[in-house]
Amino acid sequence: MAHAYFATADEFAAALGAAEFPAAALRGEGSPVGPIRITHEAMSAEFFPVAGAQAAAPLRAPVSYLVHYHRPAQDEARFIAHYVNVHPPVLGRFPGIRNVICYYPLLPGGQWNDPTDIPHADLMLANEVVFDSLDDLNAALASEARRELRRDYHEFPPFSGRNTHYPMSRTRYV
């Protein structure tokens, strides 16, 4: 999984459309492991403060846990509003938490000026929590805050899309 950060959607589209961008590689062409399915999504990021902080911290810690919520939802705006009102404050109480980030598709339906033919992931929302170590992530996943989040999951407005979870180490390339 790769995250690339740009100041604007136009800058992102220009980078994807650049001749040197390896779009063929992103389509999975020539993969040494055989056919692979590649998708992408242009999203904006909202950083939330963690418990005890007045503002969100810079993204520096090396362990991330991402959750993707795929379409469809009965009422996507209601689903997102519920999630954002409930989850970031609880996520911010995880022991050892460094960052809480929510990602939103740039435009309704995920449409933007995409210069590639790479399929869209069709996400309606993504969330990332960031930690200093795998031990910190494991402690968070065993915490009372996680149990509270699982209880709220059953209160989500109806959605029939899947959700996927990705624990990973983060490497920053500048």
Short mmCIF file of C-alpha atoms in Angstrom, two decimals:
data_model
loop_
_atom_site.label_atom_id
_atom_site.label_comp_id
_atom_site.label_asym_id
_atom_site.label_seq_id
_atom_site.Cartn_x
_atom_site.Cartn_y
_atom_site.Cartn_z
CA MET A 1 0.00 0.00 0.00
CA ALA A 2 1.32 3.42 -0.86
CA HIS A 3 0.13 6.83 0.22
CA ALA A 4 1.24 9.85 -1.76
CA TYR A 5 0.44 13.29 -0.41
CA PHE A 6 -0.20 16.29 -2.70
CA ALA A 7 -1.39 19.80 -1.90
CA THR A 8 -4.23 19.64 -4.46
CA ALA A 9 -6.12 17.09 -6.55
CA ASP A 10 -4.78 18.79 -9.69
CA GLU A 11 -1.19 18.19 -8.53
CA PHE A 12 -2.03 14.55 -7.93
CA ALA A 13 -3.64 14.15 -11.36
CA ALA A 14 -0.62 15.84 -12.99
CA ALA A 15 1.75 13.42 -11.22
CA LEU A 16 -0.30 10.41 -12.32
CA GLY A 17 -0.37 11.72 -15.89
CA ALA A 18 3.39 12.37 -16.05
CA ALA A 19 5.23 10.27 -18.64
CA GLU A 20 7.61 8.88 -16.01
CA PHE A 21 4.81 7.63 -13.76
CA PRO A 22 4.86 3.80 -13.84
CA ALA A 23 1.16 3.29 -14.63
CA ALA A 24 1.90 -0.09 -16.26
CA ALA A 25 3.44 -1.29 -13.00
CA LEU A 26 0.43 -0.07 -11.06
CA ARG A 27 -1.82 -2.05 -13.39
CA GLY A 28 0.18 -5.13 -12.37
CA GLU A 29 1.84 -5.65 -15.74
CA GLY A 30 5.02 -7.70 -15.51
CA SER A 31 4.48 -8.70 -11.87
CA PRO A 32 6.96 -11.40 -10.80
CA VAL A 33 4.25 -13.03 -8.65
CA GLY A 34 1.68 -13.29 -11.42
CA PRO A 35 -1.52 -11.32 -11.94
CA ILE A 36 -2.31 -8.78 -9.25
CA ARG A 37 -5.22 -6.42 -8.81
CA ILE A 38 -4.28 -2.79 -8.28
CA THR A 39 -6.74 -0.06 -7.33
CA HIS A 40 -6.39 3.51 -6.18
CA GLU A 41 -8.44 6.33 -4.73
CA ALA A 42 -7.86 10.06 -4.43
CA MET A 43 -8.76 11.12 -0.91
CA SER A 44 -8.39 14.06 1.42
CA ALA A 45 -6.95 13.47 4.89
CA GLU A 46 -8.28 14.86 8.16
CA PHE A 47 -5.99 14.59 11.19
CA PHE A 48 -7.60 14.44 14.63
CA PRO A 49 -5.92 15.23 17.97
CA VAL A 50 -5.39 12.29 20.32
CA ALA A 51 -6.45 12.33 23.95
CA GLY A 52 -4.76 15.10 25.93
CA ALA A 53 -3.64 17.03 22.82
CA GLN A 54 -5.04 20.31 21.54
CA ALA A 55 -4.01 19.65 17.93
CA ALA A 56 -3.07 16.72 15.72
CA ALA A 57 0.59 15.71 15.79
CA PRO A 58 2.78 15.38 12.68
CA LEU A 59 2.72 11.92 11.11
CA ARG A 60 6.03 10.28 12.10
CA ALA A 61 5.42 6.98 13.93
CA PRO A 62 6.29 3.79 12.03
CA VAL A 63 3.30 1.46 12.67
CA SER A 64 -0.12 1.98 11.09
CA TYR A 65 -3.44 0.21 11.19
CA LEU A 66 -5.75 1.14 8.33
CA VAL A 67 -9.42 0.30 7.97
CA HIS A 68 -11.18 0.83 4.63
CA TYR A 69 -14.95 1.06 4.30
CA HIS A 70 -16.07 0.20 0.78
CA ARG A 71 -19.30 1.33 -0.82
CA PRO A 72 -22.25 0.97 -0.78
CA ALA A 73 -24.04 2.39 2.22
CA GLN A 74 -27.76 3.05 2.40
CA ASP A 75 -26.99 6.72 3.20
CA GLU A 76 -23.28 7.40 2.70
CA ALA A 77 -23.33 10.89 4.23
CA ARG A 78 -25.09 9.57 7.34
CA PHE A 79 -22.60 6.68 7.62
CA ILE A 80 -19.61 9.03 7.38
CA ALA A 81 -21.11 11.55 9.83
CA HIS A 82 -21.78 8.83 12.40
CA TYR A 83 -18.29 7.39 12.02
CA VAL A 84 -16.49 10.73 12.26
CA ASN A 85 -18.54 11.89 15.25
CA VAL A 86 -17.94 8.70 17.25
CA HIS A 87 -14.74 6.94 16.22
CA PRO A 88 -11.91 9.52 16.16
CA PRO A 89 -12.48 10.60 19.81
CA VAL A 90 -12.51 6.96 20.95
CA LEU A 91 -9.54 6.03 18.74
CA GLY A 92 -7.69 8.95 20.31
CA ARG A 93 -7.94 7.18 23.68
CA PHE A 94 -6.00 4.11 22.49
CA PRO A 95 -2.94 3.55 24.68
CA GLY A 96 0.19 4.62 22.80
CA ILE A 97 -1.73 6.32 19.97
CA ARG A 98 0.20 8.94 17.97
CA ASN A 99 -2.20 9.84 15.14
CA VAL A 100 -5.81 9.38 14.12
CA ILE A 101 -6.56 10.14 10.48
CA CYS A 102 -9.75 9.85 8.43
CA TYR A 103 -9.64 9.83 4.63
CA TYR A 104 -12.54 10.91 2.41
CA PRO A 105 -12.95 10.53 -1.37
CA LEU A 106 -12.27 13.86 -3.04
CA LEU A 107 -15.69 14.13 -4.60
CA PRO A 108 -18.99 12.29 -4.08
CA GLY A 109 -18.81 8.96 -5.84
CA GLY A 110 -15.03 9.12 -5.88
CA GLN A 111 -14.92 10.98 -9.21
CA TRP A 112 -11.98 13.27 -9.96
CA ASN A 113 -9.76 14.16 -12.90
CA ASP A 114 -8.01 10.77 -13.03
CA PRO A 115 -5.66 10.51 -16.03
CA THR A 116 -5.16 6.72 -15.64
CA ASP A 117 -7.19 3.64 -16.44
CA ILE A 118 -6.43 2.11 -13.03
CA PRO A 119 -9.68 1.03 -11.33
CA HIS A 120 -10.90 2.96 -8.30
CA ALA A 121 -11.06 1.22 -4.91
CA ASP A 122 -14.60 2.60 -4.43
CA LEU A 123 -13.98 3.63 -0.83
CA MET A 124 -16.45 5.81 1.02
CA LEU A 125 -14.17 6.27 4.05
CA ALA A 126 -10.82 5.13 5.39
CA ASN A 127 -9.27 5.49 8.81
CA GLU A 128 -5.69 5.15 10.03
CA VAL A 129 -4.31 4.96 13.54
CA VAL A 130 -0.55 5.26 14.07
CA PHE A 131 1.75 3.93 16.80
CA ASP A 132 5.43 3.81 17.74
CA SER A 133 5.57 -0.01 17.84
CA LEU A 134 3.72 -3.22 17.15
CA ASP A 135 3.44 -3.72 20.91
CA ASP A 136 1.59 -0.38 21.16
CA LEU A 137 -0.76 -1.41 18.34
CA ASN A 138 -1.45 -4.75 20.03
CA ALA A 139 -2.15 -3.02 23.35
CA ALA A 140 -4.60 -0.69 21.60
CA LEU A 141 -6.38 -3.61 19.94
CA ALA A 142 -6.77 -5.30 23.34
CA SER A 143 -8.01 -2.12 25.08
CA GLU A 144 -11.39 -1.06 26.40
CA ALA A 145 -11.44 1.65 23.70
CA ARG A 146 -11.32 -1.08 21.02
CA ARG A 147 -14.21 -2.90 22.69
CA GLU A 148 -16.18 0.37 22.67
CA LEU A 149 -15.47 0.77 18.94
CA ARG A 150 -16.65 -2.79 18.26
CA ARG A 151 -19.89 -2.08 20.11
CA ASP A 152 -20.40 1.05 18.00
CA TYR A 153 -19.74 -0.92 14.81
CA HIS A 154 -23.11 -2.60 15.42
CA GLU A 155 -24.71 0.86 15.60
CA PHE A 156 -23.42 2.01 12.19
CA PRO A 157 -26.02 3.22 9.72
CA PRO A 158 -26.70 0.40 7.24
CA PHE A 159 -23.95 -0.39 4.75
CA SER A 160 -23.41 -3.50 2.67
CA GLY A 161 -19.88 -2.83 1.46
CA ARG A 162 -16.98 -4.69 2.94
CA ASN A 163 -14.42 -3.34 5.37
CA THR A 164 -10.79 -4.33 5.24
CA HIS A 165 -8.06 -4.05 7.87
CA TYR A 166 -4.34 -3.55 7.22
CA PRO A 167 -1.72 -3.54 9.99
CA MET A 168 1.60 -2.39 8.52
CA SER A 169 4.90 -0.76 9.09
CA ARG A 170 5.30 2.70 7.64
CA THR A 171 8.33 3.85 5.70
CA ARG A 172 8.53 7.44 4.57
CA TYR A 173 10.25 8.27 1.29
CA VAL A 174 10.86 11.93 0.61
#
